[in-house]
Structures are given as structure tokens and as C-alpha cells.
CSV table of C-alpha atoms and ligand atoms in Angstrom, one decimal:
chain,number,residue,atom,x,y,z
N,1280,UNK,CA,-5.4,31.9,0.7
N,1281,UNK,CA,-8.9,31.5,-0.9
N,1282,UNK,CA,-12.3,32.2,0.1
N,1283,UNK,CA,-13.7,29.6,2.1
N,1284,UNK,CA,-17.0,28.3,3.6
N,1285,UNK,CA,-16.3,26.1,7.3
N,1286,UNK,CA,-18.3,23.0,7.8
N,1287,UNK,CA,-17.0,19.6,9.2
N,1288,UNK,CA,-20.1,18.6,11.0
N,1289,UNK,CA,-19.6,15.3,12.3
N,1290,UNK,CA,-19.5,14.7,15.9
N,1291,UNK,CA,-16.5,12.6,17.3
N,1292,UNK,CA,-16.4,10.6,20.4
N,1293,UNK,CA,-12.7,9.5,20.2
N,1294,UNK,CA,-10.9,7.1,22.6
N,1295,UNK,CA,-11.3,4.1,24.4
N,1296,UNK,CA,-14.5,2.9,25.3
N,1297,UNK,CA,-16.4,5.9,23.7
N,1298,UNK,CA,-18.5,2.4,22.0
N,1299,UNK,CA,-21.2,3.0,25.8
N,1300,UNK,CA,-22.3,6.4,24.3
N,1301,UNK,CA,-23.4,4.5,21.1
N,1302,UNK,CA,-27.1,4.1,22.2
N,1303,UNK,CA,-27.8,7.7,23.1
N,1304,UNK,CA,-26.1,8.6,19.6
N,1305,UNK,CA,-28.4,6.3,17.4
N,1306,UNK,CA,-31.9,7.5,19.3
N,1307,UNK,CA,-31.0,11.2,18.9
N,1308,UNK,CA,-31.5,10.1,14.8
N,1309,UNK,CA,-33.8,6.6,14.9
N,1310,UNK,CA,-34.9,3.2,16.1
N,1311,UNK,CA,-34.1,0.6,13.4
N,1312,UNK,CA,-31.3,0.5,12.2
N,1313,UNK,CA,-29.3,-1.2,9.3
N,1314,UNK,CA,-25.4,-2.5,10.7
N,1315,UNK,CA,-23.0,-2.4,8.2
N,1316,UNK,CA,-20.0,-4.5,8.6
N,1317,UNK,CA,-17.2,-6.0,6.3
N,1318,UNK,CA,-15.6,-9.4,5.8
N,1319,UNK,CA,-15.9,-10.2,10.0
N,1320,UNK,CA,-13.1,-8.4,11.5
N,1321,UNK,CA,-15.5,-6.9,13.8
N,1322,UNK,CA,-16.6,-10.1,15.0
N,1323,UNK,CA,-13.6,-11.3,16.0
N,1324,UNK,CA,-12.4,-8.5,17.7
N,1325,UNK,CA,-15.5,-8.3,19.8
N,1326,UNK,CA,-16.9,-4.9,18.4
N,1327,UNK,CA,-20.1,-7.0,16.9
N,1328,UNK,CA,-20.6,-8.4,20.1
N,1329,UNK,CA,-20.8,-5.1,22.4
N,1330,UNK,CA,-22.8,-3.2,19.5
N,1331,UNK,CA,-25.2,-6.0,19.9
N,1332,UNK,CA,-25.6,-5.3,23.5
N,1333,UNK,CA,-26.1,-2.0,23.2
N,1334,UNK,CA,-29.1,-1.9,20.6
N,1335,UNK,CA,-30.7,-4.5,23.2
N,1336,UNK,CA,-30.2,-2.8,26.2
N,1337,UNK,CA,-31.7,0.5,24.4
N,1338,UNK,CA,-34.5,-1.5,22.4
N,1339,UNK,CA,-33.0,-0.6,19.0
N,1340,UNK,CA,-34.1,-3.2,16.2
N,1341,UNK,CA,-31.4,-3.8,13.5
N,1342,UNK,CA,-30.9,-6.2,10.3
N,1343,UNK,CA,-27.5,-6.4,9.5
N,1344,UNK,CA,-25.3,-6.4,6.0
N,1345,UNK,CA,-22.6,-7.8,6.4
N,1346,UNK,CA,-19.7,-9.1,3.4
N,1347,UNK,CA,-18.7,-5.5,2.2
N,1348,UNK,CA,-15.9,-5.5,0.2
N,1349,UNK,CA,-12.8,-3.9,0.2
N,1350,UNK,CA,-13.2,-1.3,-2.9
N,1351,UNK,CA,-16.9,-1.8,-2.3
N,1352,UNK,CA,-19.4,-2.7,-5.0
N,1353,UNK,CA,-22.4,-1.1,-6.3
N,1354,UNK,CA,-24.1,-4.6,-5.8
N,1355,UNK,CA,-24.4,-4.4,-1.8
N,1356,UNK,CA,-25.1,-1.0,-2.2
N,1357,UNK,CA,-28.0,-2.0,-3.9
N,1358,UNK,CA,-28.8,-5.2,-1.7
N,1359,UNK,CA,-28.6,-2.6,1.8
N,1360,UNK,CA,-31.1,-0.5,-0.1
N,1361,UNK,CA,-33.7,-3.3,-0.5
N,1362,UNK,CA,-33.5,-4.2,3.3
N,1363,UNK,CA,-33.9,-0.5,4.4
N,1364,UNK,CA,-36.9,-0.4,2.4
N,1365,UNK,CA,-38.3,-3.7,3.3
N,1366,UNK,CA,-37.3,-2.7,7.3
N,1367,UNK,CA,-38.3,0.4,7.2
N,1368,UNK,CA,-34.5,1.8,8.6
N,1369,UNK,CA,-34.2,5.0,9.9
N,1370,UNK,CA,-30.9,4.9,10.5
N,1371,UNK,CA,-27.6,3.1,8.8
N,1372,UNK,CA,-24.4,2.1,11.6
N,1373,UNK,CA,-21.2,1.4,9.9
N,1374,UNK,CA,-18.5,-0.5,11.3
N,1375,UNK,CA,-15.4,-0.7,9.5
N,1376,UNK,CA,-13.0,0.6,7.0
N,1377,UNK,CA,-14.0,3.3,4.8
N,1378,UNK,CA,-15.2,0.4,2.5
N,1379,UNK,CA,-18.2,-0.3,4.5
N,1380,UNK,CA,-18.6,3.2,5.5
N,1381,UNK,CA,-18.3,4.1,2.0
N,1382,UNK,CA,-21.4,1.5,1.3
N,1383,UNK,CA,-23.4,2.4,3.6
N,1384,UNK,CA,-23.2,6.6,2.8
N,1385,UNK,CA,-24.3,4.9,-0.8
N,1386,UNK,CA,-27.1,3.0,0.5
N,1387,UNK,CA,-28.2,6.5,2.6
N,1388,UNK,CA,-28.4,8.1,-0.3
N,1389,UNK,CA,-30.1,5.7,-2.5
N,1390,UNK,CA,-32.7,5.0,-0.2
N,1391,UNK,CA,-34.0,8.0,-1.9
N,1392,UNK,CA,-33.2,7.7,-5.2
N,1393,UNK,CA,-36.2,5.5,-7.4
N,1394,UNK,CA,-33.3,4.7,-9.9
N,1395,UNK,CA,-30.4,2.5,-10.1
N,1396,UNK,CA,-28.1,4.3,-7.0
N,1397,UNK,CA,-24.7,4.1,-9.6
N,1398,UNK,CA,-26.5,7.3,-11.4
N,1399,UNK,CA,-25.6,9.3,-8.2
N,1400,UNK,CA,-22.3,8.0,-7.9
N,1401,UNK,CA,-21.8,8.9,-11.6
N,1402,UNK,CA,-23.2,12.2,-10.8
N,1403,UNK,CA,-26.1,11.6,-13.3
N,1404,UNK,CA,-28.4,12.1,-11.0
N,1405,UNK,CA,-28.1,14.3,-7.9
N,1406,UNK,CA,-28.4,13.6,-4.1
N,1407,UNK,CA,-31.5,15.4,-2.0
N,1408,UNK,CA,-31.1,13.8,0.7
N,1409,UNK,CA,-29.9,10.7,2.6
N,1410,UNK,CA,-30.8,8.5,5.4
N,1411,UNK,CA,-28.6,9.7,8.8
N,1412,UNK,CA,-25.5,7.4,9.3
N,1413,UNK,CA,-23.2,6.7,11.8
N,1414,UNK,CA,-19.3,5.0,12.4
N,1415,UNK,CA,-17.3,2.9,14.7
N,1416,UNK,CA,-14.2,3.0,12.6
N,1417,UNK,CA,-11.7,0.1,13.0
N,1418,UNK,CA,-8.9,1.1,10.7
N,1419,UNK,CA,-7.2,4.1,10.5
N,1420,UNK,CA,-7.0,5.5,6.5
N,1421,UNK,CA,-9.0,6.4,4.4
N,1422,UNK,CA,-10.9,9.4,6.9
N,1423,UNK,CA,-14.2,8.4,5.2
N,1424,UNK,CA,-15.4,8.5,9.1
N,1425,UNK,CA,-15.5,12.3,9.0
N,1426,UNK,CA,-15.7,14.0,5.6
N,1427,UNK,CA,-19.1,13.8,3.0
N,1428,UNK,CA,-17.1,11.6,-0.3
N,1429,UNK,CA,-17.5,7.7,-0.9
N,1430,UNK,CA,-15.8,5.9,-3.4
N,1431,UNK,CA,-17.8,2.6,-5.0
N,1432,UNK,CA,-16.3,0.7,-7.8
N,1433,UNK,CA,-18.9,-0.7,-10.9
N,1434,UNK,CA,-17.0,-4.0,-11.9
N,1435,UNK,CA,-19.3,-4.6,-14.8
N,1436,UNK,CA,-17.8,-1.4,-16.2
N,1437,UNK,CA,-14.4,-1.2,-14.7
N,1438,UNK,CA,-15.0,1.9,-13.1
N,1439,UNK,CA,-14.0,3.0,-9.2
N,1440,UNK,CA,-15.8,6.2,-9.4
N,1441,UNK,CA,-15.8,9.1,-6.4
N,1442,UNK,CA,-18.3,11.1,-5.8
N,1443,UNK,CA,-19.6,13.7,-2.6
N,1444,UNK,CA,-22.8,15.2,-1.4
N,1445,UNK,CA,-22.9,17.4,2.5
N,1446,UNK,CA,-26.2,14.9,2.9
N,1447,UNK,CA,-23.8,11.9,3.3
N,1448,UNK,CA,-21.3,13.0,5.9
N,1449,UNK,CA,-22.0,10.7,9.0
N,1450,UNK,CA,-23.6,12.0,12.2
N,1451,UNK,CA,-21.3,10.7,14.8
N,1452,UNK,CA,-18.0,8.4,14.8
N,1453,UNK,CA,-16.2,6.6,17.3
N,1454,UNK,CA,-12.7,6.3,16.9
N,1455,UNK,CA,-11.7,3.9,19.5
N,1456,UNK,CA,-8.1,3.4,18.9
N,1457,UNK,CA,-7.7,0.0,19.9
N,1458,UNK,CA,-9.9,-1.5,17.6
N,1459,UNK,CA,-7.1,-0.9,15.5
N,1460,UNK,CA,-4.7,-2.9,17.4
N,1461,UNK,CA,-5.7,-5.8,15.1
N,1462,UNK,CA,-4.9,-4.5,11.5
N,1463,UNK,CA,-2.9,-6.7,9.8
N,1464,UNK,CA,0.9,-5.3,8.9
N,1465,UNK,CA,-0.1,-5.0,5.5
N,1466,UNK,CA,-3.4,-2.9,6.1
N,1467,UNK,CA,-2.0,-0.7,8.6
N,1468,UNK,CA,0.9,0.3,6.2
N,1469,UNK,CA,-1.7,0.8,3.1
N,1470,UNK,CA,-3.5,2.8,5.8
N,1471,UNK,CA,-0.6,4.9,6.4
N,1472,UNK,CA,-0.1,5.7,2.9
N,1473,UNK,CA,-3.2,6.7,2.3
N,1474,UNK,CA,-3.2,9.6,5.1
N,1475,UNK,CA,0.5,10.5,3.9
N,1476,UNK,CA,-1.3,10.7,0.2
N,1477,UNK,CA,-4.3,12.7,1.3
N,1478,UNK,CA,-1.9,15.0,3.3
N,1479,UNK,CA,-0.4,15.4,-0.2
N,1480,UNK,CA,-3.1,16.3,-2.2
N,1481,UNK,CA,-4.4,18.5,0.0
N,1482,UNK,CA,-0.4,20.1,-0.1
N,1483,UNK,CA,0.9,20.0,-3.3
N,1484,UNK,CA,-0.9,22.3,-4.4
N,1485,UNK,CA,-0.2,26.1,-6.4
N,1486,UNK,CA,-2.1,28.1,-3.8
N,1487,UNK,CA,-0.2,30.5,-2.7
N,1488,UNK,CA,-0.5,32.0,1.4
N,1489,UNK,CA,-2.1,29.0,2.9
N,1490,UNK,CA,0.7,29.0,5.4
N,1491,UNK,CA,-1.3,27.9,8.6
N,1492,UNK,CA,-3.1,24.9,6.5
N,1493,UNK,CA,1.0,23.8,5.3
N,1494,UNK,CA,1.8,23.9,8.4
N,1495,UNK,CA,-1.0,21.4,9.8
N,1496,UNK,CA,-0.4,19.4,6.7
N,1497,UNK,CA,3.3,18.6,7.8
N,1498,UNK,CA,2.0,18.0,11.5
N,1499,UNK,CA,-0.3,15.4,10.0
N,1500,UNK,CA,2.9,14.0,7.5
N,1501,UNK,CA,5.0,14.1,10.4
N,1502,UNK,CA,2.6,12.6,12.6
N,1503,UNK,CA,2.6,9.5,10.0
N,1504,UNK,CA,6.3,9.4,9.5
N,1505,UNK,CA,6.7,9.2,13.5
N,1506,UNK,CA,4.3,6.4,14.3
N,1507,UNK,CA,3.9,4.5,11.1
N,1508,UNK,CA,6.8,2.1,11.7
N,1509,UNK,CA,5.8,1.9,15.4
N,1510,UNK,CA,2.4,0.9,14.7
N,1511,UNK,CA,3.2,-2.0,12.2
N,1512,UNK,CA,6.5,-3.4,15.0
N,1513,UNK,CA,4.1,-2.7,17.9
N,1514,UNK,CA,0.7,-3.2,16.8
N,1515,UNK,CA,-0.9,-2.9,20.0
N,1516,UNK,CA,1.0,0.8,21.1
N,1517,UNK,CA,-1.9,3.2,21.6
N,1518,UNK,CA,-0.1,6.4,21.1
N,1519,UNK,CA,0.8,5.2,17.6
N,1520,UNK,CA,-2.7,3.9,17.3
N,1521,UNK,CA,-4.2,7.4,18.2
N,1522,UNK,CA,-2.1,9.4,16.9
N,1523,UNK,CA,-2.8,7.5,13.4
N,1524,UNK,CA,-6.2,7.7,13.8
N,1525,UNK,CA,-6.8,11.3,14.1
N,1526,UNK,CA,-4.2,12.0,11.5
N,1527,UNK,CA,-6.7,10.3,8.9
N,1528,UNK,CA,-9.9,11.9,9.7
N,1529,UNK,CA,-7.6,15.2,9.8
N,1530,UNK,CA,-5.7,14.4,6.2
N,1531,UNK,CA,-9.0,14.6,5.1
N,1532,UNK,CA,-11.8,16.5,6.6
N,1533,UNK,CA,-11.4,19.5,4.6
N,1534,UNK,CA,-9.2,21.5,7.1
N,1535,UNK,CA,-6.2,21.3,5.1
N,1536,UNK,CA,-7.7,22.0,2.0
N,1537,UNK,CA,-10.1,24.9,3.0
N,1538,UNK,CA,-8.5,28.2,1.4
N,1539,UNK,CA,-6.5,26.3,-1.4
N,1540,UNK,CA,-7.0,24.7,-4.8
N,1541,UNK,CA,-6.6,21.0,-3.7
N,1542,UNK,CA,-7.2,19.2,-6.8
N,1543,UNK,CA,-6.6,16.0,-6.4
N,1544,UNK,CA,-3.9,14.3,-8.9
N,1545,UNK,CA,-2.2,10.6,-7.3
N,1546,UNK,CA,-5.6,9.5,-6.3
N,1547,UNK,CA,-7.3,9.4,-9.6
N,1548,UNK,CA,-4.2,7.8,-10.9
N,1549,UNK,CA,-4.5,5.0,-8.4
N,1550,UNK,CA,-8.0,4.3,-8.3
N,1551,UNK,CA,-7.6,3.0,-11.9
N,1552,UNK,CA,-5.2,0.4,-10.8
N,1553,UNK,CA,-8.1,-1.0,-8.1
N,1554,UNK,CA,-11.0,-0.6,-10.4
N,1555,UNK,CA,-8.7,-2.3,-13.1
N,1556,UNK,CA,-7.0,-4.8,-11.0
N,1557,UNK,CA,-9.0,-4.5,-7.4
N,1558,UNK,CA,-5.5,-3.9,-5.5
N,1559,UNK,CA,-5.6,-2.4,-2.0
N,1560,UNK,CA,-6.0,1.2,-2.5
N,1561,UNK,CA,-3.3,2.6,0.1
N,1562,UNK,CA,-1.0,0.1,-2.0
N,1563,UNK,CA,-1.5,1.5,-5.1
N,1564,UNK,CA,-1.0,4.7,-3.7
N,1565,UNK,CA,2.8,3.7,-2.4
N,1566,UNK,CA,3.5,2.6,-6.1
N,1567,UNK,CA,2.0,5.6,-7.4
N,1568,UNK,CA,3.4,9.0,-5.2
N,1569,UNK,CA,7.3,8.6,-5.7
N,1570,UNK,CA,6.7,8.3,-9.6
N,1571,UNK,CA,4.0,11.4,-9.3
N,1572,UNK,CA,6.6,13.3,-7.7
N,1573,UNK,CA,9.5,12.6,-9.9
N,1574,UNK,CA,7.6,13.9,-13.1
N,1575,UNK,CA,5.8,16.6,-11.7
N,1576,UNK,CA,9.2,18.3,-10.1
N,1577,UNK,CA,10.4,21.3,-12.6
N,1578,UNK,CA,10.9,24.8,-11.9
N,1579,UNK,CA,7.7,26.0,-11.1
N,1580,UNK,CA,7.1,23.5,-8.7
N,1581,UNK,CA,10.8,22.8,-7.2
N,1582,UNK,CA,9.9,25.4,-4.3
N,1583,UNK,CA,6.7,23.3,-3.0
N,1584,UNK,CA,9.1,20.1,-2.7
N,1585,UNK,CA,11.8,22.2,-0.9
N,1586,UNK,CA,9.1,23.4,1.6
N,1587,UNK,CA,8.3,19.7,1.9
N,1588,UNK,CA,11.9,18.5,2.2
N,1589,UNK,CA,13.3,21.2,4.6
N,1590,UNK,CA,10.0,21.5,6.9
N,1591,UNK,CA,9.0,17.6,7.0
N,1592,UNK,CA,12.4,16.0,6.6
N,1593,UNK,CA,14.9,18.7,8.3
N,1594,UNK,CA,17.2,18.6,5.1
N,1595,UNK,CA,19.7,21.6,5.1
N,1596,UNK,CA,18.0,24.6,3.2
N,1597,UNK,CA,21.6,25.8,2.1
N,1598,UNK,CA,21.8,23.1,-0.2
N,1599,UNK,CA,20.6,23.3,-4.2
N,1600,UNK,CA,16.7,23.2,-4.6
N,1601,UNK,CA,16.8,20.4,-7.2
N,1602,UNK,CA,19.1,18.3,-4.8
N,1603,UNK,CA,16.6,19.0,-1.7
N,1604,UNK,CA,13.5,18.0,-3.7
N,1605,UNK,CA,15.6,14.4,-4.8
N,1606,UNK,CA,16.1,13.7,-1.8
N,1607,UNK,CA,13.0,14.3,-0.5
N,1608,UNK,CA,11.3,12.4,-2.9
N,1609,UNK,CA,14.4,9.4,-1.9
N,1610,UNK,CA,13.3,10.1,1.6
N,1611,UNK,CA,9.4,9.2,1.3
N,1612,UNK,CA,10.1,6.2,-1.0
N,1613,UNK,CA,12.2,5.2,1.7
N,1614,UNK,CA,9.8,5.6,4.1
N,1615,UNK,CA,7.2,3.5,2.1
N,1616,UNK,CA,10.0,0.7,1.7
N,1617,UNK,CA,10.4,0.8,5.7
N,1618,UNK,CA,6.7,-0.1,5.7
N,1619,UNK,CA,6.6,-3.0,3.5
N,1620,UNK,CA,4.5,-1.6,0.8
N,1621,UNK,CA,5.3,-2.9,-2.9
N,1622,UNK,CA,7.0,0.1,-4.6
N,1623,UNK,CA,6.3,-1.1,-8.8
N,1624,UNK,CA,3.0,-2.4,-10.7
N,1625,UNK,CA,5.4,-5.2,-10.8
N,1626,UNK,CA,5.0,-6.3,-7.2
N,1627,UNK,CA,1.4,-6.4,-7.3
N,1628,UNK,CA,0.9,-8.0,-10.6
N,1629,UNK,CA,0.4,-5.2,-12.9
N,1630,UNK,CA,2.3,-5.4,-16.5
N,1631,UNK,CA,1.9,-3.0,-19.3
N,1632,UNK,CA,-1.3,-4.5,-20.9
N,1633,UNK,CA,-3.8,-2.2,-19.3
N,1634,UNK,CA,-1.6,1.0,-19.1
N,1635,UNK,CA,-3.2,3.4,-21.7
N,1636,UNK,CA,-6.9,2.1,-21.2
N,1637,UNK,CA,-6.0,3.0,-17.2
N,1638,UNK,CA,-4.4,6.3,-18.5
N,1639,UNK,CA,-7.4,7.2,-20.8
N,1640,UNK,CA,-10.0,6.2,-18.0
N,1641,UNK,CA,-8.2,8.5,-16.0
N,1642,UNK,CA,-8.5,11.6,-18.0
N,1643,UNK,CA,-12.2,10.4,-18.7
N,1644,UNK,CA,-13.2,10.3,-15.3
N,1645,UNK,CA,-11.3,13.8,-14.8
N,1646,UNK,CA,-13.2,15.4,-17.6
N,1647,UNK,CA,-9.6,16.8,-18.8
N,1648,UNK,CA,-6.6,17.3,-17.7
N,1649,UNK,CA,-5.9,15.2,-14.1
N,1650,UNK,CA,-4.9,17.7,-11.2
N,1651,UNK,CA,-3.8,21.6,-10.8
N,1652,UNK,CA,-0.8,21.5,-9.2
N,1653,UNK,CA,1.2,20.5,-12.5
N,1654,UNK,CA,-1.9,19.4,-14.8
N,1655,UNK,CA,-1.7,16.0,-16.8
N,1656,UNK,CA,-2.9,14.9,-19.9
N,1657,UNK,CA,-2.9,11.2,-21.4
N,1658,UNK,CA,0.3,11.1,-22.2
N,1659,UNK,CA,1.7,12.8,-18.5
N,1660,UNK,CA,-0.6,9.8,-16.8
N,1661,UNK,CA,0.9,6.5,-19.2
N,1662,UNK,CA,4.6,8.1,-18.5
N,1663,UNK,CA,3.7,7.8,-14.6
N,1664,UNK,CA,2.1,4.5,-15.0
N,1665,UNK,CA,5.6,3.2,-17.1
N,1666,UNK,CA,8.1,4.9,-14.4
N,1667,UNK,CA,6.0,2.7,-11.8
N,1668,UNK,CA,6.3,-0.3,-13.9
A,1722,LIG,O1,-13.7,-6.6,5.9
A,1722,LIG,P1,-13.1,-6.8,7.2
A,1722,LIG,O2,-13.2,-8.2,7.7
A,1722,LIG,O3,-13.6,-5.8,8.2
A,1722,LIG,O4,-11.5,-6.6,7.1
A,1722,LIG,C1,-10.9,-5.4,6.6
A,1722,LIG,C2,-10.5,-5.5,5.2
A,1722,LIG,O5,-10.0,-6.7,4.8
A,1722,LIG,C3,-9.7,-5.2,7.4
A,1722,LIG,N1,-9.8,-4.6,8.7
A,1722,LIG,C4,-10.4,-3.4,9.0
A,1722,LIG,N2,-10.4,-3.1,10.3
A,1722,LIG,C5,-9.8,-4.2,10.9
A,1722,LIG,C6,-9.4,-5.1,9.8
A,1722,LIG,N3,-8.8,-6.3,10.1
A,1722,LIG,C7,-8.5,-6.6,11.4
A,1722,LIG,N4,-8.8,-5.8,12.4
A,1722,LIG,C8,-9.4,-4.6,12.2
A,1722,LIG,N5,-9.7,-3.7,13.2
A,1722,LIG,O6,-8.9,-4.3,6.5
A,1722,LIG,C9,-9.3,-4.5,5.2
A,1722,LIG,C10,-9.5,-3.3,4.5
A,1722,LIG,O7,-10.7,-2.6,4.9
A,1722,LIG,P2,-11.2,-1.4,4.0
A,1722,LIG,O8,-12.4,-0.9,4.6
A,1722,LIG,O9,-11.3,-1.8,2.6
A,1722,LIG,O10,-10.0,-0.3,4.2
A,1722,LIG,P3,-9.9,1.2,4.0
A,1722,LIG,O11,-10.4,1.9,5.2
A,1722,LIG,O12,-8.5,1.4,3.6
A,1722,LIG,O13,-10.9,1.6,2.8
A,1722,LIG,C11,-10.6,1.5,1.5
A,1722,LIG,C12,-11.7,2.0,0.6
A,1722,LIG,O14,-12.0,3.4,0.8
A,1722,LIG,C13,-11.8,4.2,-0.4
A,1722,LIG,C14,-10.7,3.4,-1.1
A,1722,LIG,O15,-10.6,3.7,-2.5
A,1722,LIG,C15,-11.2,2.0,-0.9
A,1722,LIG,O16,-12.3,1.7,-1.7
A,1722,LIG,N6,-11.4,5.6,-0.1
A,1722,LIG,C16,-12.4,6.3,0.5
A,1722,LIG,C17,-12.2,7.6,0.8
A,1722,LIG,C18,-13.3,8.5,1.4
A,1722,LIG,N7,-14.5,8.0,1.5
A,1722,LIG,O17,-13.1,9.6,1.8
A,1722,LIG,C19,-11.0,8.3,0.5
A,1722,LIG,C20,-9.8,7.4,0.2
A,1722,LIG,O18,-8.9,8.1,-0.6
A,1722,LIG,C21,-10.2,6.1,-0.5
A,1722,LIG,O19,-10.2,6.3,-1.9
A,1723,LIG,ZN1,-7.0,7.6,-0.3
């Protein structure tokens, strides 16, 4: 196990009706606030309403942005800064997906940037400090709710860029499960992958003696392969719903990567095929992992996908290594089948036209080699791309 530094500050109220402490949390930080919201989701499921309210009955004056994206654009990033500086904003609510939260960390930041706010998601310019945000979180994925990274995608340039600075990580989130009883089928099971994925990169990884953080990575990939299915045929089962929902703010909080060299491989990959082709990221994800795993499996990391295999999917240890790692690998295609994700670029539109610019933005973005675990160059990153034709 490596050395490691222990900070996850954000507080979170989890469970149902955790939505009344909202006032109290917003005047511990400020008084006028910017709300953050999506496409309108959270109208119709009555979360606009009750947050509305609330900043009544505690005299909190808000403007609101609403329209953010899925794979969020610079653009409102830059529109939420004008209106914070216009208003005066003290304090940015998100409610949402880790699309809007993702924005409104972006417009935190760049509140106090004088420049264009895409050089801090570049990393051309750095972060000093942010406006204080908060979350009500409505869909269970990406974990954005409770870690300090955003992801905003540029689609003048074609780029879906990550970046991460302490300053951004929110204050508070509520994770209400059942505002999640409304995901559509197809969103949940994106949302699924994507905290299977996280779990993954934060796994597959060459660290050796991080025993304690592989074990709490299966309990969050078991945790997905129990209730996934369950959630999607019975979208309104709360123990599926909570269970889900703390899996993704766990996948990706930092506790399972603490102590190891998590350096991230299938995410880079995908987030070419939604800056390239703006596909739901969990999707591209699905399409992505069983390919991933196929070419990375040789003999130096065969043991890491019989650990996987034998711990996560009870196959018999007495059998072959190659053969346990196969079926492994059969096994979690399987599961993403069961789910109703697409499984080839095919499915969602994607031919080979755009293959090596994607592969070459990858390694650009990755300033070298993509990932640790087996590192890939340009050529490792277009072979994935053609096995997920
Ligand atoms: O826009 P609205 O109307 O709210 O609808 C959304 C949107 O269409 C809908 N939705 C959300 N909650 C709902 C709901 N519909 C009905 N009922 C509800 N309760 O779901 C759709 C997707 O929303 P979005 O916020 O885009 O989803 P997600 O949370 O998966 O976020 C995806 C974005 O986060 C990035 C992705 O790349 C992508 O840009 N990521 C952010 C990460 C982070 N900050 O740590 C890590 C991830 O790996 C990921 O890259
Ligand atoms: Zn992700």
C-alpha cells in the first residue's frame, strides 16, 4: 500500500427527506444563491418545488440556471458565471446529475478566474479558490456529489476535458434515494456502469497490498451487480435505490483509490466517444470495459482478473487462470447485456471514421501513454476502439 493523505470533506445528509435540513445547510455558507438544474427532471418530480419553499421560508434569494446539458458545455459555465457576478451569489445549489453538478463546480471556480474559465479546465491556468457549492443529487453515477473533479466538454474543439482542484469539492449533498425512482431505464443502467467502471479503475490497478481498499472495491461491484437489474425492473425499490446511491459517491470518493496507483485507463478512452459523438457517458463506458479487459489480460495481469473473477463472481479458483479471467470478463459483458446497455460503437452510431483522431486525442489529453495498470499507446487505444466496433 502507498502513502496517503485522508480528505473526503463533504458532508452527507443521506435518505429520505434529508431535502428540510437544506435551509440550515445553505446559511452556514451564504444568502443568494445561484440553483443549478438540468433539462427539468427536477421539476417534475417535485424537487424544484420544495427547494423553492425552502429558500422562502429561510429568506434565501436565488436566480436560477437552468438547461445544463448532459456532458455539460463550457457555454453555461460561462453564462452561470455572468449571473453570479451580476447577483452577487455567495453560494451555487446544484440539483441534478453530475452534469449540472459538474457545471456549477465550473462556474465556482470561475467566478474567480478574470479569463475565459476553459483555461482552468485545461489546466492552463490554476484554481485559488471557488465559490462554496452544494447538491441534491437525483441520479445515482457518476459520484460527482462527493469527490473535488468535473468533467466539461468544449464542442468548438471536440474536447471533453477532466480536470480537479480540493476548492471545488461541494460542501454538503443530499442523497435522497427516491428522487431516483424516476430515472429512466436507460439512465439508471448507464448510471450503473459508470459506478461498476469507477470501481474498476480505482481496482485494476498494479499496486500491490491494498488488500482492505480490494476488498471495499468488490463490496461496491457486488453491491452494483446485486441491485442493478432490480433497480431498472423495479424502479421505485428503495433498497436498490440506496444501495446504488452510496455505491457511486463510494466508487469514487477517493476511498478506494487512497494507498494505490489508480490511474485511470477506460475513462479517457470513453470520454472521446462523448466529446466526439456526445453519447451518454455510462454507455460508452459499457461498449468500452469488455474490450479494455480483453487486451489488457496477459501474464502480468492475469492474477488481478482472477482476484476479480473468484472474489466478485464466486468462479472456482481450481480452475486455469486464463480460463477464470475469460469468464470473468463473459460474466460482466453479460451483466451489461442484462441491463440493456449497447455493447459495440455500432449500436450507438459510431463507425470507423473518427477512430484514430479519438485514439490520438486520447494519448494527447493523457500527455503519453493512457493508464498504469497495462499502459497504452496510440496504437493499444485504435485496437480497443476496432474490438468495440
Ligand atoms: O437534465 P435533466 O432533465 O435533469 O435529465 C437528466 C439527464 O437527461 C436525467 N435525470 C437525472 N435525474 C433524473 C433524471 N431524469 C428523471 N428523473 C431523475 N431523477 O438523466 C440524464 C443524465 O443526467 P446527467 O447529469 O448527464 O447524468 P450523470 O450523472 O451520468 O452525469 C454525466 C456527466 O458526468 C461526467 C460524465 O462524463 C458526464 O459529462 N462525469 C463526471 C464525473 C465526476 N465529476 O466525478 C466522473 C464520471 O466518470 C463522469 O465522467
Ligand atoms: Zn464515469
Amino acid at each position: 500500500m502507498l502513502n496517503f493523505n485522508y480528505s473526503i470533506p463533504t458532508q452527507i445528509l443521506f435518505g429520505k427527506d434529508q431535502i428540510e435540513a437544506l435551509g440550515d445547510q445553505v446559511k452556514k455558507y451564504g444568502s443568494k444563491v445561484l440553483l443549478v438544474y438540468g433539462g427539468g427532471s427536477i421539476k417534475k418530480i417535485g424537487v424544484y418545488d420544495k427547494v423553492v419553499e425552502i429558500f422562502k421560508a429561510n429568506n434565501i434569494a436565488f436566480w436560477e440556471l437552468g438547461g445544463i446539458d448532459p456532458n455539460p458545455r463550457i457555454s453555461s459555465v460561462r453564462e452561470g458565471i455572468k449571473i453570479c457576478r451580476e447577483k452577487d451569489i455567495d453560494f451555487i445549489l446544484a440539483v441534478g446529475g453530475g452534469s449540472t453538478i459538474d457545471c456549477s463546480k465550473t462556474i465556482a471556480a470561475g467566478y474567480y478566474y478574470d479569463g475565459d474559465p476553459w483555461d482552468l479546465v485545461t489546466g492552463d491556468a490554476e484554481i485559488e479558490k471557488a465559490l462554496p457549492i452544494g447538491t441534491i443529487v437525483t441520479i445515482a453515477a457518476t459520484g460527482s456529489e462527493m469527490n473535488s473533479g468535473a468533467v466539461i466538454t468544449n464542442p468548438e474543439t471536440n474536447q471533453k476535458l477532466v480536470y480537479g482542484h480540493p476548492a471545488i469539492a461541494p460542501k454538503f449533498s443530499i442523497l435522497d434515494p427516491t428522487y431516483t425512482f424516476t430515472v429512466p431505464t436507460n439512465q439508471t443502467a448507464a448510471g450503473v456502469v459508470d459506478i461498476i467502471s469507477h470501481t474498476f479503475e480505482n481496482y485494476f490497478t498494479r499496486t500491490k497490498g491494498a488488500y482492505l481498499q480490494d476488498r471495499l472495491a468488490e463490496a461496491v461491484l457486488k453491491t452494483c451487480f446485486t441491485y442493478g437489474k432490480t433497480a431498472i425492473d423495479e424502479p421505485k425499490n428503495y433498497e436498490a435505490r440506496a444501495n446504488l446511491m452510496w455505491a457511486s459517491s463510494l466508487a469514487i470518493n477517493g476511498l478506494l483509490a487512497f494507498g494505490k496507483n489508480a490511474i485511470w485507463s477506460m475513462h479517457p478512452i470513453e470520454h472521446e466517444l462523448s466529446a466526439y459523438y456526445d453519447i451518454t457517458h455510462g454507455a460508452g463506458l459499457a461498449i468500452i470495459t469488455p474490450p479494455w479487459m480483453e487486451y489488457v489480460l496477459d501474464d502480468e495481469t492475469v492474477d488481478k482478473f482472477v482476484e476479480y473473477g473468484v472474489n466478485v463472481w464466486d468462479i472456482d479458483k481450481t480452475k486455469d487462470k486464463y480460463a477464470i479471467a475469460h469468464e470473468a470478463i463473459d460474466k460482466t459483458r453479460e451483466y451489461f447485456r442484462s441491463l440493456g446497455v449497447p455493447l459495440t460503437l455500432k449500436e450507438v452510431g459510431i463507425g470507423e471514421e473518427k477512430l484514430e483522431d479519438m485514439a490520438k486525442a486520447v494519448i494527447e489529453h493523457s500527455n503519453g501513454p493512457v493508464g498504469d495498470f497495462k499502459p497504452l499507446n496510440y496504437e493499444d487505444v485504435l485496437n480497443i476502439y476496432k474490438k468495440a466496433l
